Structures are given as structure tokens and as C-alpha cells.
Amino acid sequence: MTETRRYVGTDVPHDSARGHVTGESMYIDDLPSLPGELVVDFFWSPYAHARIRGIDLTEARRVPGVVALYTHEDLAHNELGPIIHDEPLLPVDVCTFRGQPIVVIAAENAAAVRAAKQAMRIDLEELPPILTIDDAVAAKSFIGETRYIRRGDAETALAAAEHVLEGVFVNGGQDHFYLESQAALVYPGEHDALIVLSSTQHPTEVQEVVAHLLGIDMSQVVVQTKRMGGAFGGKEAQATHPAVMAALVARTTRRPARIVYDKDTDMHVTGKRHAFQNRYRVGFTRTGEITAYKVDLYSDGGAYADLSPAVMARAMTHAENAYFIPDIEIRGTVCRTNMPPNTAFRGFGGPQGVATMENVLEEIAAYLKRDPLDVRKANCYGVETRNTTPYHQVVENNTLPRLFTELEERCEYRERAAAVRAFNAQSPTHLKGLALTAVKFGISFNTKFLNQANALVNVYLDGSVQVSTGATEMGQGVNTKIRQLVADELRVPLQRVVVMVTSTEKNNNTSATAASSGADLNGGAAVDAARRIRARMDEVERKQGRPVSWEHLVKLAYQERVPLGERGFYATPRLDWDWTSGRGTPFLYFTMGTGCSEVLIDRFTGELKVLRSDVLMDIGRPINPGIDRGQLIGAFVQGMGWVTTEDLRYTPGGELLSHSPTTYKIPNINDLPEAFSMNWIEQDNPINVGGSKAVGEPPLLTAISIWCAVKHALGFVSNGDLARLRLPATNEEILMRLTEYAKRGAAVA
Ligand code: LUZ
Ligand code: MOS
């Protein structure tokens, strides 16, 4: 695509690298306040399910410093939601999750907010909640219909299989734990206009929801996102709530209004990664070749749809992961519970589908007493044959077999597997486990129309260039990549190109920066704009009959009245996906990888250590290898947190207990694998911008190797039974399994 590659492919520093370290980078909470600015907060339901019998705000309104209080009656419309608009911002008569806002508070200061909350008389009658997937299934409480992807006849193939295993795989959720909580700052403008500064992955959705709920036009709302202090999917749909609350205050009081959730509140009230509970049956030959797989996925969607149906769709299209399964049936059902609506989280259902499959492969190997890597390689998608997914998309440019073999050699899998067996045979105090797992992650939004982007490129008279796209910067470096792409396309020094704040005023009807596709889509649109400008400039240069410097060329073009600005557009080609048949091509390509992890477990305490992890990815030709390395390592570590220590614990009434870093354990530097290597193969991806592949989410799934390594280790002491465990494999979970095996062993002896 790009002919000149001067910056693309190099380690240009992140455009905020310096600012993040010096503290110069501004977040919503850092912006200086204007005179008259109000603090916005909200009173939220303390119950998972409750009838609102009455709201008496008389006393609260009298609290000094309280400026205004709002209920659903103050909104023009009350429904929001990224797919279906089923969620009231402020409930009318029933609260359906703990943390749901009931009253919005505008006050002069934080003390007045606290006093107002004390003075409110909100009469709630607690109702019985649905808090688990089991409860929801029993009550038939679902969001939407059960969906299917089927190929062949799984039931018949299971009946004919040499061996059949069945089980239930259970995973917990995950808090996004972005360092910057949900936040918005709204300035009232003239003629009912609003300027909304939002920490969001999706400025257009914030614009749309603010306009709709306040009863104004989208054209009256400008949403700007300078950057986020992390998002991880948590700001794909749920940044709307704080933005609307602040906008409501700004519009009615005509004063600037700011809301910034504190960490505990954020953890209590926002949705998480989906917990899943998946029942499976798998049929296979005596050599471990899978002939049939039937898996029934259930997710905890929480109280409203949010993105849950799309998350389930991604779980379903990732349920077979890297493995060819001739006869397969995948069912997906989203449960409606009284939890905060669960939402996008890096991987978006992919990790849950893939972990279920990798769990199954681990079990087949244990059952057949074969090496798990041999079983995986025997089932891996082929290059020429055995290469169509259950939804009939052909896996093109399949590097999985190569990634398996190369990582096996690079990390000395065979020698270490033998060493692990020898260690476990002699150690009375510790256990080791080893697993090499794969990921095949489909790149594109699984909703076709979201796969589009536009970009605005302006060349100024001095030769400097501004680029604006719908991409939002959350630390992942998308702005830097776009800058590199545009500089190369225009053939100008990088220093001449700046990427501007993301604003709905510059780029309309944008998609969320999500699905790992921020650089693919917005980079594609920016290249389109830059290419057309450059073509016009080349024409001007041709007329000169000699090479002309960029700066001079800009002046000549201007004098000849050649336009020096352009709007670019990109729509992902080839996509074709139909839910009614469960067939088609939902993805432009797949990002692939393998990860191998070795763990050490203390048999008396259950304490888990990751001794070594090696990851090998196919990420195409990176636009910025340094930034991609950061993404790969960050994703792996975040995945490691999900599969090991990040445990969301609730009271029987649905109150989140682990709502702060004291009780919710994300990985820190000491938890990193003692030996850790991250590599990728050289592999062009000509179908995508700059030959690159998306990297944001896929590597998170290579951390599933850690969980599988724990399962592998436990298999050495499970007395011939399959070692079954929940995800996350916390020290506590591991200790409970060890205790159970010890008891069962004693009973047998
Ligand atoms: N968001 C979305 C996503 O709306 N559709 C997707 O397929 C997706 N995938 C990953 C992350 N966010
Ligand atoms: Mo997402 S999970 O916001 O790509």
C-alpha cells in the first residue's frame, strides 16, 4: 500500500510518551475549572433489585451548596444502549442493579454532594434478585434469543465418536481497572449547544445519547476526547452515563459541570467482562483428533443488553479457536441478571470461547494420557485443507501451524515437558505445569456497518499538517501510528504532522475505537485522504518539470487553487455475515499467536508462580514495533490477571466486595513471569493498512496458557480424574482443588 516507508515500520515514540512521564498530559480531572463549575454525582441503588416506592428530595434540596437534583422526569428521553435502547439512565419504578443511578446531583462542592446524599429520602422495597447464571436459567431470564452456529451434525458425530468427554467450564468476570475512572466535563454553549469532553472510546455514541436524552439535535452536541487513561472496552458503551449526567446539569444550570467517578464507585457501578458458564461435549479419536463438539455458552449479561449480544457473538465465533472441528454446534444465550450491565472488555467474548476450547484440549490430552501439544497440533487448522471455520469463513494465510512449531522449538517445549514430569515425580512440596496454547482472533467488528471510518487531513500554508480521525487515544498509540502513515503517504517529515483531539465536529458518525481495529480503520481513512492530497500535489510538481520541496509545493498548489484538505474514508472490504444462517465472513483476517507458560504451585498453600512465558505472534508487519511490543506485553499481563488473581467476589445480595485494589488483585511487576519473551514472525498482511495486523486484543488470549498450565499441574495429583477448576485459578481455587484431591486420595487408599 504505502510505497515510501520512512516512518512506517519504525519505533517512533508514542506522541504522549514525554507528557505521561512529566505529568503534562491532561485528563478530564486535570483540566482547570472555570468560574461557576459544578460537581456532578449521583445517588445509586444500594440493592440489586428494588421497587422505588418514593423519592423525597425536599430536605436534600435545602442543603447549602446543592444546586439541583434530577430524576428521570427531568430527561426528555430515558433510554440508552449501544445495540438496543433498553436501559433507562434513571429508573422510573424499579431499580434493576446495584449501582444504578436514581438521582443526579449538582452541587458547588463535594461536601454538599455528600450532605445531599445523606438528606435524600429514597424509599426502596427490596425485591428478590437474580444474581447468577444458574438463577437466570432457572427463571428463563434471558436477553434476546439463543443463537446458533452449526456445521455438520454434532449430535450424530458425538454418538459415533470413539471417546466422549463432557463438562462445564466456568469463568469469572474482570474489572477494567483503567487508571482514569469514567469522567466527563460539559460546557454549555450558545443556542443550547453543548461541548462535552468525555473519557470515551466512542465520542459519536456519547453525542447521540446526550442529544437523545436531552431532546436536542446531534448537531448541537460536540464531543471531544483528547485521551483516556486506559479504557479496555469499559468506555466503549458505558462512558455515556457520566456524560449525560454532566450534560443534563450543564444544560439546565447553564454552568460548566464535571463528573469524575472515584475508583470504588467506578468498580461498584460499571459493568465488567462477562462471566460465562459453558457446558460442552466433545468427541474424539484415540489419537486425540476431535470429531465433534457441542458447546452451550451462557453469559451473565447483567440487567440490560449493553454490548452483550455482540460479545456473545464473538465468543461463538471464537469457540473453536485454532482448531478444525468437522461436526460442531455452538449455542449462545445471554442471561439477564440483576448485575450491572456487563460490557466490552479487551477480547470481547473471544477469551471466554477460547478458554473453554483450550480447557477441552487439556482434558482430551489428560484423558488419553498424551502430550497436550500433540493433541493441539493434531487439531490445528490446516493451510490448504481443514481450513474452514464453523461459520464457513476460510482461514486464509494460516500461520498457526508455523507458530506452534516455531514456539515449540524456541521455548524447548519437549525438554521442559520432560523436566516438569521428572520434577513432579520427586517433589513433595511443589508441582509444575506446562501448556502451549494458541489464539486465532477475528479482526473486524462483528456488526458489519461499524467497519467504517472517516478522516480529515488539512495541509497548512507553511507545510504543516493536521490529521483528525474518529480514533480515540487510550494509551495504545493509535495517534502515533496514524501520524506515521500520513507522513509517509505525503512524503513529509514526521514533525510536520500532528494528530488532533478527536472531535465529533471534525469526524461524524464514527465507530468506537474498539475491536482492535482503531489503526486499521482510521489509519485506512487517513491514508485515503493523504493519498488524494499527494496525488494533486504530484500533479502540481509535474507541471513544474522539476522536483520541488514540500513547503514550496504547498505554496504553489495554494496559488493554483488546488485544494489542500481532504476527507478520507475507509470501509472494510469483503465482509458478509448473517446471523440467521450463522454463516459468512465476519472478519477481514485473523491475528494469530501461540503462548507457552510454565507454572509452579506450592502444594501446601496453593500459591502460584509463573516461572516462564514465551509468546510468538503473527501481527503482520507492525506500523510501530515498539508500540506493538507494549500492546503485546500489556495484553498478556492483563490476560494473566484475568486467569489468575482478579477475582470479583460478591455478597449473597450482590454487593461487590472486591471493589478496590486492596481486595481486587491486578498483576504487578513482581507477578510477571520470571522469564518472559515476546516475539513475532515476519509476515506481511497486504490486505491491511501498511501490511500490519491488529494487536490490541489478540495477545491477551495467549495468557490462557497460564491457566492451562495450572490445570496441567493439577492433573499430576488428581488421582486419575480430570483436574477441573474455575477461571481465575487463584491461589485459593488451587488450594481447594488440592485439598479435594488429597481427601479423595485418602478415601481411595
Ligand atoms: N465491539 C463491537 C467490539 O461492537 N463489536 C465487536 O466485534 C468487538 N470486538 C472486540 C471489541 N469490541
Ligand atoms: Mo473493545 S473490548 O472496546 O475493543
Short mmCIF file of N, CA and C in Angstrom, two decimals, residues 278-377:
data_model
loop_
_atom_site.label_atom_id
_atom_site.label_comp_id
_atom_site.label_asym_id
_atom_site.label_seq_id
_atom_site.Cartn_x
_atom_site.Cartn_y
_atom_site.Cartn_z
N ASN A 278 -20.20 -22.61 30.60
CA ASN A 278 -20.34 -23.26 29.31
C ASN A 278 -20.33 -24.78 29.45
N ARG A 279 -21.38 -25.41 28.96
CA ARG A 279 -21.49 -26.87 29.03
C ARG A 279 -21.03 -27.44 27.69
N TYR A 280 -20.16 -28.43 27.75
CA TYR A 280 -19.63 -28.96 26.49
C TYR A 280 -19.62 -30.48 26.47
N ARG A 281 -19.71 -30.99 25.25
CA ARG A 281 -19.46 -32.41 24.99
C ARG A 281 -18.53 -32.46 23.79
N VAL A 282 -17.50 -33.29 23.88
CA VAL A 282 -16.54 -33.35 22.79
C VAL A 282 -16.29 -34.82 22.44
N GLY A 283 -16.29 -35.11 21.16
CA GLY A 283 -15.99 -36.45 20.71
C GLY A 283 -14.65 -36.46 20.00
N PHE A 284 -13.86 -37.55 20.20
CA PHE A 284 -12.52 -37.59 19.61
C PHE A 284 -12.07 -39.02 19.41
N THR A 285 -11.03 -39.13 18.57
CA THR A 285 -10.46 -40.45 18.27
C THR A 285 -9.45 -40.82 19.35
N ARG A 286 -8.93 -42.04 19.27
CA ARG A 286 -7.96 -42.46 20.30
C ARG A 286 -6.65 -41.71 20.17
N THR A 287 -6.42 -41.08 19.01
CA THR A 287 -5.21 -40.26 18.90
C THR A 287 -5.48 -38.79 19.24
N GLY A 288 -6.70 -38.49 19.61
CA GLY A 288 -6.99 -37.13 20.08
C GLY A 288 -7.52 -36.20 19.02
N GLU A 289 -7.87 -36.71 17.86
CA GLU A 289 -8.47 -35.84 16.84
C GLU A 289 -9.93 -35.59 17.16
N ILE A 290 -10.30 -34.34 17.23
CA ILE A 290 -11.67 -34.01 17.59
C ILE A 290 -12.58 -34.25 16.39
N THR A 291 -13.65 -34.99 16.63
CA THR A 291 -14.59 -35.27 15.54
C THR A 291 -15.89 -34.50 15.74
N ALA A 292 -16.19 -34.14 16.96
CA ALA A 292 -17.46 -33.45 17.22
C ALA A 292 -17.35 -32.61 18.48
N TYR A 293 -18.02 -31.46 18.45
CA TYR A 293 -18.01 -30.57 19.64
C TYR A 293 -19.35 -29.90 19.72
N LYS A 294 -19.93 -29.99 20.89
CA LYS A 294 -21.19 -29.31 21.12
C LYS A 294 -21.00 -28.45 22.36
N VAL A 295 -21.16 -27.16 22.21
CA VAL A 295 -20.92 -26.28 23.36
C VAL A 295 -22.07 -25.29 23.48
N ASP A 296 -22.49 -25.15 24.72
CA ASP A 296 -23.65 -24.33 25.04
C ASP A 296 -23.16 -23.20 25.94
N LEU A 297 -23.01 -22.01 25.35
CA LEU A 297 -22.42 -20.89 26.09
C LEU A 297 -23.52 -20.08 26.78
N TYR A 298 -23.31 -19.78 28.05
CA TYR A 298 -24.20 -18.88 28.78
C TYR A 298 -23.36 -17.75 29.37
N SER A 299 -23.75 -16.52 29.10
CA SER A 299 -23.03 -15.40 29.72
C SER A 299 -23.95 -14.68 30.69
N ASP A 300 -23.33 -14.01 31.67
CA ASP A 300 -24.08 -13.14 32.56
C ASP A 300 -24.08 -11.75 31.93
N GLY A 301 -25.20 -11.40 31.31
CA GLY A 301 -25.29 -10.11 30.62
C GLY A 301 -25.53 -8.94 31.55
N GLY A 302 -25.97 -9.23 32.78
CA GLY A 302 -26.38 -8.14 33.66
C GLY A 302 -27.79 -7.70 33.33
N ALA A 303 -28.14 -6.50 33.79
CA ALA A 303 -29.54 -6.07 33.78
C ALA A 303 -30.04 -5.60 32.42
N TYR A 304 -29.15 -5.14 31.54
CA TYR A 304 -29.57 -4.64 30.22
C TYR A 304 -28.64 -5.19 29.15
N ALA A 305 -29.07 -5.03 27.90
CA ALA A 305 -28.35 -5.68 26.80
C ALA A 305 -26.92 -5.14 26.65
N ASP A 306 -26.77 -3.81 26.76
CA ASP A 306 -25.44 -3.21 26.53
C ASP A 306 -24.85 -3.86 25.26
N LEU A 307 -23.61 -4.34 25.34
CA LEU A 307 -22.99 -4.99 24.17
C LEU A 307 -23.04 -6.52 24.26
N SER A 308 -23.79 -7.04 25.22
CA SER A 308 -23.75 -8.49 25.49
C SER A 308 -24.04 -9.36 24.28
N PRO A 309 -25.05 -9.05 23.44
CA PRO A 309 -25.27 -9.92 22.29
C PRO A 309 -24.06 -9.96 21.34
N ALA A 310 -23.38 -8.83 21.16
CA ALA A 310 -22.20 -8.81 20.29
C ALA A 310 -21.03 -9.55 20.93
N VAL A 311 -20.92 -9.42 22.26
CA VAL A 311 -19.88 -10.16 22.98
C VAL A 311 -20.12 -11.66 22.83
N MET A 312 -21.38 -12.07 22.97
CA MET A 312 -21.70 -13.49 22.79
C MET A 312 -21.38 -13.93 21.37
N ALA A 313 -21.67 -13.06 20.40
CA ALA A 313 -21.37 -13.42 19.01
C ALA A 313 -19.88 -13.67 18.83
N ARG A 314 -19.06 -12.85 19.47
CA ARG A 314 -17.61 -13.06 19.34
C ARG A 314 -17.18 -14.32 20.10
N ALA A 315 -17.79 -14.58 21.25
CA ALA A 315 -17.48 -15.83 21.96
C ALA A 315 -17.80 -17.02 21.05
N MET A 316 -18.93 -16.94 20.35
CA MET A 316 -19.35 -18.07 19.49
C MET A 316 -18.45 -18.23 18.29
N THR A 317 -18.01 -17.12 17.70
CA THR A 317 -17.12 -17.23 16.53
C THR A 317 -15.67 -17.50 16.95
N HIS A 318 -15.43 -17.63 18.24
CA HIS A 318 -14.10 -17.99 18.71
C HIS A 318 -14.12 -19.29 19.51
N ALA A 319 -15.27 -19.97 19.52
CA ALA A 319 -15.43 -21.14 20.38
C ALA A 319 -14.58 -22.33 19.93
N GLU A 320 -14.22 -22.37 18.64
CA GLU A 320 -13.38 -23.48 18.18
C GLU A 320 -11.91 -23.07 18.17
N ASN A 321 -11.64 -21.82 18.39
CA ASN A 321 -10.29 -21.24 18.41
C ASN A 321 -9.45 -21.65 17.21
N ALA A 322 -8.34 -22.29 17.45
CA ALA A 322 -7.37 -22.54 16.37
C ALA A 322 -7.56 -23.92 15.76
N TYR A 323 -8.69 -24.53 16.03
CA TYR A 323 -8.82 -25.96 15.74
C TYR A 323 -9.97 -26.26 14.79
N PHE A 324 -9.70 -27.15 13.86
CA PHE A 324 -10.70 -27.55 12.88
C PHE A 324 -11.57 -28.65 13.47
N ILE A 325 -12.87 -28.42 13.48
CA ILE A 325 -13.79 -29.41 14.03
C ILE A 325 -14.88 -29.66 12.99
N PRO A 326 -14.91 -30.86 12.43
CA PRO A 326 -15.84 -31.09 11.31
C PRO A 326 -17.31 -30.95 11.70
N ASP A 327 -17.71 -31.58 12.77
CA ASP A 327 -19.12 -31.50 13.15
C ASP A 327 -19.24 -30.74 14.47
N ILE A 328 -19.93 -29.64 14.41
CA ILE A 328 -19.89 -28.73 15.56
C ILE A 328 -21.20 -27.98 15.70
N GLU A 329 -21.59 -27.80 16.94
CA GLU A 329 -22.76 -26.95 17.21
C GLU A 329 -22.42 -26.04 18.38
N ILE A 330 -22.55 -24.74 18.14
CA ILE A 330 -22.25 -23.73 19.15
C ILE A 330 -23.55 -22.99 19.44
N ARG A 331 -23.95 -22.98 20.71
CA ARG A 331 -25.16 -22.24 21.08
C ARG A 331 -24.77 -21.13 22.02
N GLY A 332 -25.41 -19.99 21.91
CA GLY A 332 -25.08 -18.88 22.81
C GLY A 332 -26.32 -18.22 23.36
N THR A 333 -26.36 -18.08 24.69
CA THR A 333 -27.51 -17.46 25.34
C THR A 333 -27.01 -16.43 26.34
N VAL A 334 -27.56 -15.23 26.27
CA VAL A 334 -27.18 -14.18 27.23
C VAL A 334 -28.21 -14.17 28.34
N CYS A 335 -27.75 -14.29 29.59
CA CYS A 335 -28.66 -14.28 30.74
C CYS A 335 -28.88 -12.86 31.22
N ARG A 336 -30.12 -12.57 31.59
CA ARG A 336 -30.43 -11.28 32.20
C ARG A 336 -30.43 -11.47 33.71
N THR A 337 -29.54 -10.75 34.38
CA THR A 337 -29.45 -10.84 35.84
C THR A 337 -29.60 -9.44 36.43
N ASN A 338 -29.49 -9.35 37.73
CA ASN A 338 -29.53 -8.04 38.38
C ASN A 338 -28.13 -7.55 38.75
N MET A 339 -27.21 -7.78 37.82
CA MET A 339 -25.86 -7.24 37.96
C MET A 339 -25.75 -6.01 37.07
N PRO A 340 -24.76 -5.13 37.34
CA PRO A 340 -24.55 -4.02 36.40
C PRO A 340 -24.36 -4.61 35.00
N PRO A 341 -24.88 -3.93 33.98
CA PRO A 341 -24.79 -4.49 32.62
C PRO A 341 -23.33 -4.76 32.25
N ASN A 342 -23.05 -6.02 31.97
CA ASN A 342 -21.67 -6.34 31.58
C ASN A 342 -21.43 -5.87 30.16
N THR A 343 -20.17 -5.62 29.85
CA THR A 343 -19.88 -4.80 28.66
C THR A 343 -18.63 -5.27 27.94
N ALA A 344 -18.19 -4.48 26.98
CA ALA A 344 -16.97 -4.79 26.25
C ALA A 344 -15.78 -4.85 27.21
N PHE A 345 -14.91 -5.78 26.97
CA PHE A 345 -13.62 -5.83 27.66
C PHE A 345 -12.65 -6.55 26.74
N ARG A 346 -11.56 -5.88 26.43
CA ARG A 346 -10.46 -6.42 25.62
C ARG A 346 -10.59 -7.94 25.37
N GLY A 347 -10.95 -8.24 24.17
CA GLY A 347 -11.16 -9.64 23.79
C GLY A 347 -12.61 -9.92 23.46
N PHE A 348 -13.51 -9.28 24.20
CA PHE A 348 -14.92 -9.15 23.82
C PHE A 348 -15.59 -10.51 23.59
N GLY A 349 -15.50 -11.39 24.58
CA GLY A 349 -16.09 -12.72 24.42
C GLY A 349 -15.12 -13.74 23.85
N GLY A 350 -14.16 -13.27 23.07
CA GLY A 350 -13.16 -14.17 22.50
C GLY A 350 -12.46 -14.99 23.58
N PRO A 351 -11.98 -14.34 24.65
CA PRO A 351 -11.26 -15.10 25.67
C PRO A 351 -12.10 -16.22 26.30
N GLN A 352 -13.40 -15.95 26.48
CA GLN A 352 -14.25 -16.95 27.10
C GLN A 352 -14.46 -18.15 26.19
N GLY A 353 -14.69 -17.91 24.91
CA GLY A 353 -14.84 -19.02 23.96
C GLY A 353 -13.55 -19.81 23.83
N VAL A 354 -12.45 -19.09 23.74
CA VAL A 354 -11.15 -19.74 23.53
C VAL A 354 -10.72 -20.52 24.78
N ALA A 355 -10.92 -19.95 25.96
CA ALA A 355 -10.52 -20.65 27.19
C ALA A 355 -11.30 -21.95 27.34
N THR A 356 -12.58 -21.92 26.95
CA THR A 356 -13.39 -23.13 27.03
C THR A 356 -12.79 -24.22 26.14
N MET A 357 -12.40 -23.84 24.94
CA MET A 357 -11.82 -24.80 23.98
C MET A 357 -10.46 -25.30 24.45
N GLU A 358 -9.62 -24.40 24.92
CA GLU A 358 -8.29 -24.83 25.38
C GLU A 358 -8.41 -25.75 26.59
N ASN A 359 -9.41 -25.50 27.42
CA ASN A 359 -9.72 -26.38 28.55
C ASN A 359 -10.06 -27.79 28.04
N VAL A 360 -10.86 -27.83 26.99
CA VAL A 360 -11.27 -29.12 26.41
C VAL A 360 -10.04 -29.87 25.87
N LEU A 361 -9.15 -29.16 25.20
CA LEU A 361 -7.95 -29.82 24.66
C LEU A 361 -7.07 -30.38 25.77
N GLU A 362 -6.95 -29.62 26.84
CA GLU A 362 -6.19 -30.08 28.00
C GLU A 362 -6.81 -31.38 28.55
N GLU A 363 -8.14 -31.44 28.57
CA GLU A 363 -8.83 -32.62 29.12
C GLU A 363 -8.69 -33.83 28.20
N ILE A 364 -8.77 -33.59 26.89
CA ILE A 364 -8.62 -34.72 25.95
C ILE A 364 -7.23 -35.34 26.15
N ALA A 365 -6.23 -34.48 26.25
CA ALA A 365 -4.86 -34.97 26.41
C ALA A 365 -4.71 -35.74 27.72
N ALA A 366 -5.27 -35.19 28.80
CA ALA A 366 -5.15 -35.86 30.10
C ALA A 366 -5.86 -37.22 30.06
N TYR A 367 -7.01 -37.25 29.42
CA TYR A 367 -7.81 -38.48 29.34
C TYR A 367 -7.07 -39.55 28.54
N LEU A 368 -6.45 -39.13 27.44
CA LEU A 368 -5.74 -40.09 26.58
C LEU A 368 -4.31 -40.31 27.04
N LYS A 369 -3.89 -39.58 28.08
CA LYS A 369 -2.51 -39.62 28.55
C LYS A 369 -1.52 -39.31 27.41
N ARG A 370 -1.88 -38.30 26.62
CA ARG A 370 -0.99 -37.87 25.55
C ARG A 370 -0.51 -36.45 25.86
N ASP A 371 0.55 -36.06 25.20
CA ASP A 371 1.03 -34.69 25.42
C ASP A 371 0.02 -33.70 24.85
N PRO A 372 -0.37 -32.70 25.64
CA PRO A 372 -1.39 -31.74 25.16
C PRO A 372 -0.98 -31.01 23.88
N LEU A 373 0.31 -30.75 23.70
CA LEU A 373 0.73 -30.05 22.48
C LEU A 373 0.51 -30.93 21.25
N ASP A 374 0.76 -32.22 21.39
CA ASP A 374 0.50 -33.13 20.26
C ASP A 374 -0.98 -33.13 19.90
N VAL A 375 -1.83 -33.10 20.92
CA VAL A 375 -3.28 -33.08 20.66
C VAL A 375 -3.65 -31.77 19.97
N ARG A 376 -3.08 -30.67 20.42
CA ARG A 376 -3.39 -29.37 19.80
C ARG A 376 -2.93 -29.35 18.35
N LYS A 377 -1.70 -29.79 18.13
CA LYS A 377 -1.18 -29.74 16.75
C LYS A 377 -1.99 -30.64 15.82
#
